[in-house]
Tab-separated table of C-alpha atoms in Angstrom:
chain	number	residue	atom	x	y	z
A	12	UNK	CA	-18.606	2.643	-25.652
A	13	UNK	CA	-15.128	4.344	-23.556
A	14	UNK	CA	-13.093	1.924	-21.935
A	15	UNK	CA	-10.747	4.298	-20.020
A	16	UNK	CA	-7.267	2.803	-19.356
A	17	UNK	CA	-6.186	4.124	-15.813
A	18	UNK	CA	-2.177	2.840	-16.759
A	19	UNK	CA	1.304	4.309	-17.288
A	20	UNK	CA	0.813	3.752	-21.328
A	21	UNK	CA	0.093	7.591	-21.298
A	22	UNK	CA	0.518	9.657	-24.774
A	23	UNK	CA	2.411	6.563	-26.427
A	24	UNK	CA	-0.804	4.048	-26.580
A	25	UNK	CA	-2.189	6.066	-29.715
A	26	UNK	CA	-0.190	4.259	-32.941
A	27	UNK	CA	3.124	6.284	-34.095
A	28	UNK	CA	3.755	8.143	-30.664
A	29	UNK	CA	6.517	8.014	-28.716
A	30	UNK	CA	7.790	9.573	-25.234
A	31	UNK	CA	11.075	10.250	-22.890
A	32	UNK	CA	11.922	12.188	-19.783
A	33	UNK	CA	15.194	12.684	-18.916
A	34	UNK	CA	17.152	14.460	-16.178
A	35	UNK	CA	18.920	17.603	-17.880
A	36	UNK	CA	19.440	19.323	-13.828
A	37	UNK	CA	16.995	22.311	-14.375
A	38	UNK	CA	15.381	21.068	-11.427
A	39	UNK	CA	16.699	21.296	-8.230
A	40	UNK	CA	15.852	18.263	-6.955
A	41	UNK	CA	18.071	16.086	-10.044
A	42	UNK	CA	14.782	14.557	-10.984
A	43	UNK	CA	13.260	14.246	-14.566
A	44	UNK	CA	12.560	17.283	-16.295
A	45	UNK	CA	12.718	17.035	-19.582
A	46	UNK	CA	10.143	15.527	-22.193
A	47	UNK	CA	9.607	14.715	-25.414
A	48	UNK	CA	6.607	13.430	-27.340
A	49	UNK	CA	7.204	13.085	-30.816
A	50	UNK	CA	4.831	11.417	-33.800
A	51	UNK	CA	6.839	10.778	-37.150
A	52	UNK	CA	3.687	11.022	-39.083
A	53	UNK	CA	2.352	14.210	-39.063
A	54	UNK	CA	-0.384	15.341	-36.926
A	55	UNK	CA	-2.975	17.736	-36.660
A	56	UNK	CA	-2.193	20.457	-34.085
A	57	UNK	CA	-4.681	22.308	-31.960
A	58	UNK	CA	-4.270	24.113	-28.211
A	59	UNK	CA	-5.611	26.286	-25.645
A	60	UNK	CA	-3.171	28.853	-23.660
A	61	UNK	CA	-3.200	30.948	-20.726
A	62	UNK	CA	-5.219	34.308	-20.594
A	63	UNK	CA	-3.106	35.421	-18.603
A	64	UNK	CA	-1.421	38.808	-19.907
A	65	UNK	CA	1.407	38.174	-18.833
A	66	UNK	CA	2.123	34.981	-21.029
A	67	UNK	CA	5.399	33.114	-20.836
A	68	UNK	CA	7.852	33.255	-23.657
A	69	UNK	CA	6.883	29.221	-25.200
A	70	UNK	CA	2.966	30.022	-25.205
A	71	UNK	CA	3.466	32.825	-27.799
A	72	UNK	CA	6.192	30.174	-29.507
A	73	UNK	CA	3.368	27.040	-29.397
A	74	UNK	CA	0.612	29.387	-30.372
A	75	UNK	CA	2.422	30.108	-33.879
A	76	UNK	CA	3.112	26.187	-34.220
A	77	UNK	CA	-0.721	25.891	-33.534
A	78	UNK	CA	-2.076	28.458	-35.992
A	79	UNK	CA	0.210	25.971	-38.680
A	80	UNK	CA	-2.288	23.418	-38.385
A	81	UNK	CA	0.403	20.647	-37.730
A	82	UNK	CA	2.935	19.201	-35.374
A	83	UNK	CA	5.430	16.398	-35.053
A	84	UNK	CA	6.642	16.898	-31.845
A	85	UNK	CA	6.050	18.592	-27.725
A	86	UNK	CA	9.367	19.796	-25.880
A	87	UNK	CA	8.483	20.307	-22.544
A	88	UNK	CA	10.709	21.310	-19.302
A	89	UNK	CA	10.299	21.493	-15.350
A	90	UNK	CA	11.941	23.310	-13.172
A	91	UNK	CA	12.226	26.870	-14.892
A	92	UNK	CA	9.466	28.474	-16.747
A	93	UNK	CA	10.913	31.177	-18.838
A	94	UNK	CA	8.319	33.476	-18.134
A	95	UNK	CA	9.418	37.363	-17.221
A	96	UNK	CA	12.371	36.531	-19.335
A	97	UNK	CA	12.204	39.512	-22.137
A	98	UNK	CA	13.754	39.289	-25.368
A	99	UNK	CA	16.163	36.720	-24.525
A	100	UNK	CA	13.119	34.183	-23.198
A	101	UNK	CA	12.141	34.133	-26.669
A	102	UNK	CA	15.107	33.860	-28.238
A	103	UNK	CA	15.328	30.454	-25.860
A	104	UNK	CA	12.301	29.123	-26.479
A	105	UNK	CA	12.508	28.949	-30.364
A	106	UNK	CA	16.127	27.912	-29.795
A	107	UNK	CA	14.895	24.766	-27.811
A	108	UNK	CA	12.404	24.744	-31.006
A	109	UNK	CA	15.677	24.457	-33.463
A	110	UNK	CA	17.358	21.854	-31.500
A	111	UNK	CA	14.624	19.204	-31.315
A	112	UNK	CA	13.744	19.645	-34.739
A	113	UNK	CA	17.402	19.068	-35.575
A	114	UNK	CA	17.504	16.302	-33.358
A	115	UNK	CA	13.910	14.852	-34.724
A	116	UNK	CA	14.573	15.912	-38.350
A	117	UNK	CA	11.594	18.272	-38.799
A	118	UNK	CA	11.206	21.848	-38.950
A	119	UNK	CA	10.926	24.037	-35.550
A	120	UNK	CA	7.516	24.966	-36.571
A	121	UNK	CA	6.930	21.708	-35.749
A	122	UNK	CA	7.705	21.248	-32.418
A	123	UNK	CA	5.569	22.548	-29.493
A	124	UNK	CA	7.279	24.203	-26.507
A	125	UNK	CA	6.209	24.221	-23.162
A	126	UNK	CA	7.753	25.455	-19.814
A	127	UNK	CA	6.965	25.128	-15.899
A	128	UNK	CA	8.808	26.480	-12.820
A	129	UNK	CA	10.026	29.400	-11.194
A	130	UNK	CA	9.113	33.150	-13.306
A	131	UNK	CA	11.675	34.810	-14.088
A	132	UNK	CA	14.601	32.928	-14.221
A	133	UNK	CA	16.183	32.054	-18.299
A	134	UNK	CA	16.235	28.812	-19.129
A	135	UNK	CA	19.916	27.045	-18.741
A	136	UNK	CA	20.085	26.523	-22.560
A	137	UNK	CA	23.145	24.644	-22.177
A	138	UNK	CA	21.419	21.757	-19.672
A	139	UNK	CA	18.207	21.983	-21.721
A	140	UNK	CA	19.601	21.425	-25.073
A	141	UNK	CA	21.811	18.195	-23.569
A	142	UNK	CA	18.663	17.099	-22.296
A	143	UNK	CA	16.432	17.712	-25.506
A	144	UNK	CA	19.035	15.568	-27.704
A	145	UNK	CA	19.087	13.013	-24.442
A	146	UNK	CA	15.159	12.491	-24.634
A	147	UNK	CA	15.306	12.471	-28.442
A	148	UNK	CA	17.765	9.434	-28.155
A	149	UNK	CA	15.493	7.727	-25.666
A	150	UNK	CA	11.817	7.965	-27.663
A	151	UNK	CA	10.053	4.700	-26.851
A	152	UNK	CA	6.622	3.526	-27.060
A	153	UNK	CA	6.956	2.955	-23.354
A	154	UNK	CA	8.164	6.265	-22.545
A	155	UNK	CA	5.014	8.033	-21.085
A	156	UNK	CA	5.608	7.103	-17.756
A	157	UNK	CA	9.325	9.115	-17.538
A	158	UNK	CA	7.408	12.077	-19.974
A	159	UNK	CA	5.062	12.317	-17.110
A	160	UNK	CA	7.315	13.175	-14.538
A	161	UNK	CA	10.186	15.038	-16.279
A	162	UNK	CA	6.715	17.685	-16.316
A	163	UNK	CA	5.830	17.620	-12.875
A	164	UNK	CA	6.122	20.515	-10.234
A	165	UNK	CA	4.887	20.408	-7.054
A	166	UNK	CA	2.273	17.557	-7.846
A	167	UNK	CA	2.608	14.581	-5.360
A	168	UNK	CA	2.294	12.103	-8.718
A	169	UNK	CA	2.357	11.738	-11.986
A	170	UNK	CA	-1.117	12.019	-14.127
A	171	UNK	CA	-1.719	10.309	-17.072
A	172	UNK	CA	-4.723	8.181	-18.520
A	173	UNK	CA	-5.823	6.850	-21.945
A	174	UNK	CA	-9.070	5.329	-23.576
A	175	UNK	CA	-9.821	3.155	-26.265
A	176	UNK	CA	-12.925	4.157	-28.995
A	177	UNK	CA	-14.270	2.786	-31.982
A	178	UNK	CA	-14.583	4.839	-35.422
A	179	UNK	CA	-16.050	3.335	-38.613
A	180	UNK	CA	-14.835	-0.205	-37.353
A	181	UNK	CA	-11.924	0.964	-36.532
A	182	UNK	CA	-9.869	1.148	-32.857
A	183	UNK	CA	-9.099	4.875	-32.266
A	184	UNK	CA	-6.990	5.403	-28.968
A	185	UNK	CA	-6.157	8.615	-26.866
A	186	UNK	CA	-3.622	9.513	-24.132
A	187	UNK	CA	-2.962	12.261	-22.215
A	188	UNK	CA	-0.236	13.633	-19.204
A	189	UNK	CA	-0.571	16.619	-17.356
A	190	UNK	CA	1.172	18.618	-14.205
A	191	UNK	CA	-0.828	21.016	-11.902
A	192	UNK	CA	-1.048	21.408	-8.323
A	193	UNK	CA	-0.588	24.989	-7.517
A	194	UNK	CA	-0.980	28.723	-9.036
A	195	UNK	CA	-4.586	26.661	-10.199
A	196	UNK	CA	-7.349	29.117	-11.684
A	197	UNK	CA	-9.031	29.130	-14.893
A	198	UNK	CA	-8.661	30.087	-17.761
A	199	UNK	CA	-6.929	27.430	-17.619
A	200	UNK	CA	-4.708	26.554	-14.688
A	201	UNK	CA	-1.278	26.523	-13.857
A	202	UNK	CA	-1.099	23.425	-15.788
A	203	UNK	CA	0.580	21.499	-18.712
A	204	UNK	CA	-1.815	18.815	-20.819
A	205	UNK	CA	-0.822	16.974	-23.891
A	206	UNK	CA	-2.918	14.399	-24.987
A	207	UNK	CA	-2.138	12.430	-27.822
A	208	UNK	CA	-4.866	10.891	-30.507
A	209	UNK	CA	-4.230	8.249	-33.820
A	210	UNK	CA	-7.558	9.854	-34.997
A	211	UNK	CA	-8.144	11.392	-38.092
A	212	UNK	CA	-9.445	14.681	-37.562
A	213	UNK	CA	-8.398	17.990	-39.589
A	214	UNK	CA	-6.870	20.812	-36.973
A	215	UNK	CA	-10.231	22.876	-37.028
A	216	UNK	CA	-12.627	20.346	-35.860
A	217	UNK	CA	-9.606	19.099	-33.820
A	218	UNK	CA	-9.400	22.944	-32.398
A	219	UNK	CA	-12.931	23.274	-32.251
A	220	UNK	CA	-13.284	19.732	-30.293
A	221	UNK	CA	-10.783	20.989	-27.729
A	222	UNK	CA	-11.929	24.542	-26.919
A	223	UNK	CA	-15.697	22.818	-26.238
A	224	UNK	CA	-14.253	20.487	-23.992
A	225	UNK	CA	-11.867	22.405	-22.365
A	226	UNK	CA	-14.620	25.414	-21.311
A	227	UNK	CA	-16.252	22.066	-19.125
A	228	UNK	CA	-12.752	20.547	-17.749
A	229	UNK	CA	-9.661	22.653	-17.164
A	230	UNK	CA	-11.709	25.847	-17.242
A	231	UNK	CA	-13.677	24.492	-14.037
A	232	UNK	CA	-11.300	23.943	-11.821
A	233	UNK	CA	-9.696	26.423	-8.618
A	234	UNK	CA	-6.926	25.324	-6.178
A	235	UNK	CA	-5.539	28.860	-5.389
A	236	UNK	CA	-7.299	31.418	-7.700
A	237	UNK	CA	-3.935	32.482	-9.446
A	238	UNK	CA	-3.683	32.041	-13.368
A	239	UNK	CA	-0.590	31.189	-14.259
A	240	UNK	CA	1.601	32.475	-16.968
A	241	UNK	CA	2.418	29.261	-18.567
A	242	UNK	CA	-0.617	27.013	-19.092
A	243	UNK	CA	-1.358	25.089	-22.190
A	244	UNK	CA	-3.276	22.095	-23.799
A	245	UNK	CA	-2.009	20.635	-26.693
A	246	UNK	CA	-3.461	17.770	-28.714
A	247	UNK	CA	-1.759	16.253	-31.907
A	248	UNK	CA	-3.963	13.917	-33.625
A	249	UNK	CA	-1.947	11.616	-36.433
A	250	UNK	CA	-4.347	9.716	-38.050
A	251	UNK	CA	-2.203	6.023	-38.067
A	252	UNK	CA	-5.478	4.830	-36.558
A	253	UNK	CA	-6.609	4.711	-40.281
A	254	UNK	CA	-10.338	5.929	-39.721
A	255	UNK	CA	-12.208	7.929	-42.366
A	256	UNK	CA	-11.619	11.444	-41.171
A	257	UNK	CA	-13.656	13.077	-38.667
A	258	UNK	CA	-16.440	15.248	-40.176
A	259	UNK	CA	-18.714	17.773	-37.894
A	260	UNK	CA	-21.716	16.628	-37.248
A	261	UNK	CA	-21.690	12.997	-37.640
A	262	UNK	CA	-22.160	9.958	-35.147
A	263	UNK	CA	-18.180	9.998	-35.278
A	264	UNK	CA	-17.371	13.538	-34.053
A	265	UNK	CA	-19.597	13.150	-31.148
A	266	UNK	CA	-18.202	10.116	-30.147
A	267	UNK	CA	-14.870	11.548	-30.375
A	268	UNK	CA	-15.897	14.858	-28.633
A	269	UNK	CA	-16.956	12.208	-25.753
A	270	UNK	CA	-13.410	10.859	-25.752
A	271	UNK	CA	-12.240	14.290	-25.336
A	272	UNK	CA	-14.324	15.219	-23.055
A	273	UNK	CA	-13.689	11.566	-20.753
A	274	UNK	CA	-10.320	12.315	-20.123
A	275	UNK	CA	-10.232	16.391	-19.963
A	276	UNK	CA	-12.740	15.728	-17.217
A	277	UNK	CA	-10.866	13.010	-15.420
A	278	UNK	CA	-7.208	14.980	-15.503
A	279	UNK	CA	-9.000	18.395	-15.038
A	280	UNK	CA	-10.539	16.321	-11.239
A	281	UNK	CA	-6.867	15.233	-10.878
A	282	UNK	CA	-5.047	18.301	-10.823
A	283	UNK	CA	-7.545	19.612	-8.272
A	284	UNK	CA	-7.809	16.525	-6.118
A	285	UNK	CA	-3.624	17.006	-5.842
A	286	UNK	CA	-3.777	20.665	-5.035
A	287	UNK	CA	-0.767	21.520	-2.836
A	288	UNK	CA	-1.417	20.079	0.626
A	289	UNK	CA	-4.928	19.185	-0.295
A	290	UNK	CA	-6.610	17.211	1.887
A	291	UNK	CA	-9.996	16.824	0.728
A	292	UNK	CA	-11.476	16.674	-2.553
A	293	UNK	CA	-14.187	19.471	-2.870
A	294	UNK	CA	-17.187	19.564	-5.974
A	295	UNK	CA	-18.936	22.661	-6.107
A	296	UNK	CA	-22.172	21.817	-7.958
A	297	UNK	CA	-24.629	24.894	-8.429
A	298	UNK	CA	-28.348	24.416	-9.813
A	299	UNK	CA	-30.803	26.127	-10.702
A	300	UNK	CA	-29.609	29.035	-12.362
A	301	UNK	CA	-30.548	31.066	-15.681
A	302	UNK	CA	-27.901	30.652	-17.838
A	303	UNK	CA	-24.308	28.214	-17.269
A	304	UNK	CA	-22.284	31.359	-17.000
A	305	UNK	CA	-24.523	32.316	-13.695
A	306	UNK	CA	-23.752	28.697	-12.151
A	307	UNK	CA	-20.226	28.675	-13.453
A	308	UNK	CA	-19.764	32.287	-11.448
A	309	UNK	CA	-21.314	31.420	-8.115
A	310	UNK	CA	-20.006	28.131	-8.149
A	311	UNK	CA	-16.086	29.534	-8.579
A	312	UNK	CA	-16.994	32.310	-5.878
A	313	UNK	CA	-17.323	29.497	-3.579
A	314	UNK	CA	-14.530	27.398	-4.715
A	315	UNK	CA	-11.764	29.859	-4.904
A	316	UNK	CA	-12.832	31.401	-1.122
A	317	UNK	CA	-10.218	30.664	1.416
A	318	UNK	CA	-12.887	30.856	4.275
A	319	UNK	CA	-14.712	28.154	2.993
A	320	UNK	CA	-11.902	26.259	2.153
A	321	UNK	CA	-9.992	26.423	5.270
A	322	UNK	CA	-13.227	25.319	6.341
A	323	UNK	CA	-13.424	22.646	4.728
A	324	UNK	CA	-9.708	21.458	5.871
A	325	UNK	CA	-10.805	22.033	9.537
A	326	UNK	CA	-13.553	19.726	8.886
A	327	UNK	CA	-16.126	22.739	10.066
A	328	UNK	CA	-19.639	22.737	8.860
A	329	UNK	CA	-19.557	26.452	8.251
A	330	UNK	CA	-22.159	27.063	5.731
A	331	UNK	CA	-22.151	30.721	6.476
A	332	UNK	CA	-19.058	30.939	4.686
A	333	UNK	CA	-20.729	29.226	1.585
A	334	UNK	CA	-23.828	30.937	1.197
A	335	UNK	CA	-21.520	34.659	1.869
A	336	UNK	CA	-19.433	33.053	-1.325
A	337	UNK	CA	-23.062	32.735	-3.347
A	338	UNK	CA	-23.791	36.293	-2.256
A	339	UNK	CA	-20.872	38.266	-3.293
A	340	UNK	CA	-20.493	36.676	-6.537
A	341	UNK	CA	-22.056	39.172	-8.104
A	342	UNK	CA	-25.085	37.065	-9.682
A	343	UNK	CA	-28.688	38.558	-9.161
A	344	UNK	CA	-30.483	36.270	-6.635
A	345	UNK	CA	-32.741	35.980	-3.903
A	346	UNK	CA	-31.548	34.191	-0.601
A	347	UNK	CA	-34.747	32.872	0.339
A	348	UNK	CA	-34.663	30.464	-2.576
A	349	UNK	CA	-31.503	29.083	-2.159
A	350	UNK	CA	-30.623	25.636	-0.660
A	351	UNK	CA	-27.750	24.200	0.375
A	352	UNK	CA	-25.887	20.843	1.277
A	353	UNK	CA	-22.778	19.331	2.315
A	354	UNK	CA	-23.268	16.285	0.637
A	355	UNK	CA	-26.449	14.638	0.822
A	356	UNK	CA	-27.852	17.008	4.161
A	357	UNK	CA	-29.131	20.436	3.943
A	358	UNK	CA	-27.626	22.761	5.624
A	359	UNK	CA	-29.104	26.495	4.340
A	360	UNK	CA	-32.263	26.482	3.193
A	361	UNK	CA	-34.521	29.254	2.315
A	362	UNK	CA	-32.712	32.158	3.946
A	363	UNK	CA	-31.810	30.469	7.585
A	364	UNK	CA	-29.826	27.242	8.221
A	365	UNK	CA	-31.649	23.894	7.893
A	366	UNK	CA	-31.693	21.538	11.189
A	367	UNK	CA	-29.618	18.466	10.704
A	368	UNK	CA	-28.111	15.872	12.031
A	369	UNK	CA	-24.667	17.091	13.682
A	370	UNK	CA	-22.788	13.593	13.876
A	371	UNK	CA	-24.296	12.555	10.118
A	372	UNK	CA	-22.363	16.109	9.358
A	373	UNK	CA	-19.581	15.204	11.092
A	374	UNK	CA	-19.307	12.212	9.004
A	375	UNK	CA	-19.392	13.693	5.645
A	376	UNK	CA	-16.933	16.604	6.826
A	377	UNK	CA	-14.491	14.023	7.464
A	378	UNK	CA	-14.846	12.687	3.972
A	379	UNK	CA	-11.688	12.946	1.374
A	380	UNK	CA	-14.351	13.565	-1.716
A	381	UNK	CA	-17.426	16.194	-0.462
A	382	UNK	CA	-19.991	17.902	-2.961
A	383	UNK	CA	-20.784	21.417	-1.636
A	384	UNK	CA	-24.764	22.077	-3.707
A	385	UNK	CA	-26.163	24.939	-4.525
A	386	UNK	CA	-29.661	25.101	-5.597
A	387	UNK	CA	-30.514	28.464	-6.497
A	388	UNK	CA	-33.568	28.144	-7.752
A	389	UNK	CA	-34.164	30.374	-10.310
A	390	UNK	CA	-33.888	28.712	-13.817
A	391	UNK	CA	-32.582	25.216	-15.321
A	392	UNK	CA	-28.915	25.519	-15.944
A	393	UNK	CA	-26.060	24.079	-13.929
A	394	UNK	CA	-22.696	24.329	-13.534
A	395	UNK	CA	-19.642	21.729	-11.681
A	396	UNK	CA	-15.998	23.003	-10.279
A	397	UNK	CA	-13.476	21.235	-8.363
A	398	UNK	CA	-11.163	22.468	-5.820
A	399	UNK	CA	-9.680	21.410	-2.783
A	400	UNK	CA	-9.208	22.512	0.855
A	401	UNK	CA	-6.427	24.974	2.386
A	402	UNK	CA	-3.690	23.097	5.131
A	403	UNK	CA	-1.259	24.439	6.579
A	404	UNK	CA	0.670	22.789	3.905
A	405	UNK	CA	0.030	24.355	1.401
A	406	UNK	CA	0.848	27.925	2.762
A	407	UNK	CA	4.444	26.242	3.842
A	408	UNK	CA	5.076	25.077	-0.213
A	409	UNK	CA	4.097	28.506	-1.160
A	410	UNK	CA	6.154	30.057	1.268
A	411	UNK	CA	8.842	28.432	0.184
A	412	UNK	CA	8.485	27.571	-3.340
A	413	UNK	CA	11.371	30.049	-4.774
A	414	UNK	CA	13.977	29.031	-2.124
């Protein structure tokens, strides 16, 4: 049984975390951007990063605190992202490493760094480290709330949840913020996740666990098609929850990789729900297909289209535009199987368009949450993304996004 908390506790309801966000003025609006999360008692460590090859100076930095096994703490800023930054981007990032662990009293190959914001601009080490030793003096158990938006972007809110298990008798929580609007395309997104556990789990099943869940979550989701340079997940797991450790295989581990899985999922719909100047809510769900990585492919040719997602934003029934997105995704197929709907009303079927009813369209077009189906009809697997429509907004945030 999951009983999902939808509240501003955040990463600090697991036992022995605690959270700030402060403002240090990287950002140019003077809001929060700069957070801590910090666990006394050690925790496991695990992460997934960007494939990007162009990888921003703190993903190489967190990877090496990753392949340690442990962590104490996550540094994370807004407003700059120290990517394109050369020699001296590293040299920052395991600087900002040095001062919180100086600040936290552990060793920088404890602390996690992250970084979001403009590429290509170094990091104002002299505002960052005044606002590292400021969020280190703030640490509360009710210090989620400010963590979550000292990491936001361009996102319209903050986004945070956390869920309550049972393991072996005993209460085992989880919490989680993350950031992500824009530059959104798997592998992973341009997107910052730490989620926080009081499991006890060793960092292999813990790193195991995460890459399963993330390959169904973050790695489903499409606002813009552009990977960013910076993305990361990070989970520390501390075991204060006192459970017998987590062992593959058992009645435990699945229960936990459910957990996971809960609130990957429901941050992963999030960030695409708040695309920039999103206006409707889009789930591609494609059937029907041979293997997941077939679904998967046809259903992200379709997401990531602009045609269909202008579309969409225009509140046009234009399935032409989806079934040319199932087409040239590069997935053997034959047309005259295919069906599909704009919510519950078929649209395409069987190689020409399906009659329908034109105001019951209208209806569903005009809908903030739509599921675009695919049934392809060739095999049993299946496959779910989630985007969002293209406004005009979103091109004006873009256009402007470095000024």
């Amino acid at each position: 049984m999951i009983n999902a908390f939808h509240n501003e506790a955040g990463v600090t309801f697991p036992q022995g975390f605690t959270a700030a966000g402060v403002k240090a003025g990287i950002k140019k609006s003077g809001n929060l951007d700069v957070a801590v999360i910090y666990t006394e008692k050690e925790a496991a460590v695990a992460g997934t990063f960007t494939q990007n090859a162009v990888a921003a100076a703190p993903v190489f930095a967190s990877k090496a605190v990753v392949a340690t096994g442990t962590a104490h703490a996550i540094v994370a800023n807004a407003g700059c992202a120290n990517a394109c930054t050369g020699e001296q981007g590293e040299k920052d990032a395991a600087a900002t490493q040095k001062i919180a662990a100086e600040a936290l009293g552990c060793t920088p190959q404890d602390v996690v760094v992250a970084s979001t914001g403009v590429i290509g601009v170094p990091l104002p080490m002299d505002k960052l480290e005044a606002g590292v030793k400021d969020a280190v003096s703030k640490l509360s158990a009710d210090g989620s709330s400010a963590a979550s938006q000292a990491i936001m972007t361009t996102d319209t809110h903050p986004k945070t949840a956390a869920l309550e298990i049972e393991l072996g008798g005993k209460k085992v929580r989880f919490g989680v913020i993350a950031k992500g609007s824009g530059m959104i395309q798997p592998n992973m997104a341009t997107m910052l996740c730490f989620i926080t556990t009081d499991a006890a789990i060793d960092s292999k099943l813990l790193q195991k666990a995460l890459s399963k869940v993330v390959a169904t979550s973050f790695n489903m989701i499409s606002i813009d098609g552009d990977m960013s340079t910076n993305d990361m997940v990070v989970v520390m797991a501390n075991g204060a929850a006192g459970n017998a450790p987590i062992v593959e295989g058992s009645e435990d581990y699945a229960k936990f990789l459910e957990a996971l899985d809960k609130l990957c999922k429901e941050l992963a719909q999030e960030i695409a729900d708040d695309g920039e100047g999103a206006t409707k809510f889009l789930t591609v769900h494609v059937t029907g297909t041979k293997t997941f990585a077939d679904a998967k492919t046809i259903a992200m040719s379709v997401a990531k289209s602009p045609l269909v997602k202008t579309a969409f934003f225009g509140a046009d029934p234009n399935w032409g535009r989806v079934i040319c997105a199932v087409g040239y995704a590069g997935v053997p197929m034959n047309h005259k199987d295919v069906v599909v709907k704009f919510g519950d009303i078929p649209v395409y079927a069987h190689g020409v368009g399906a009659e329908y009813d034109a105001e019951a369209l209208a209806k569903v077009m005009e809908q903030h949450d739509i599921t675009i189906s695919i049934d392809m009809g060739q095999g049993e697997e299946e496959a779910t993304v989630w985007t969002c429509d293209f406004s005009y907004e979103y091109v004006k945030i873009n256009g402007e996004y470095h000024t």
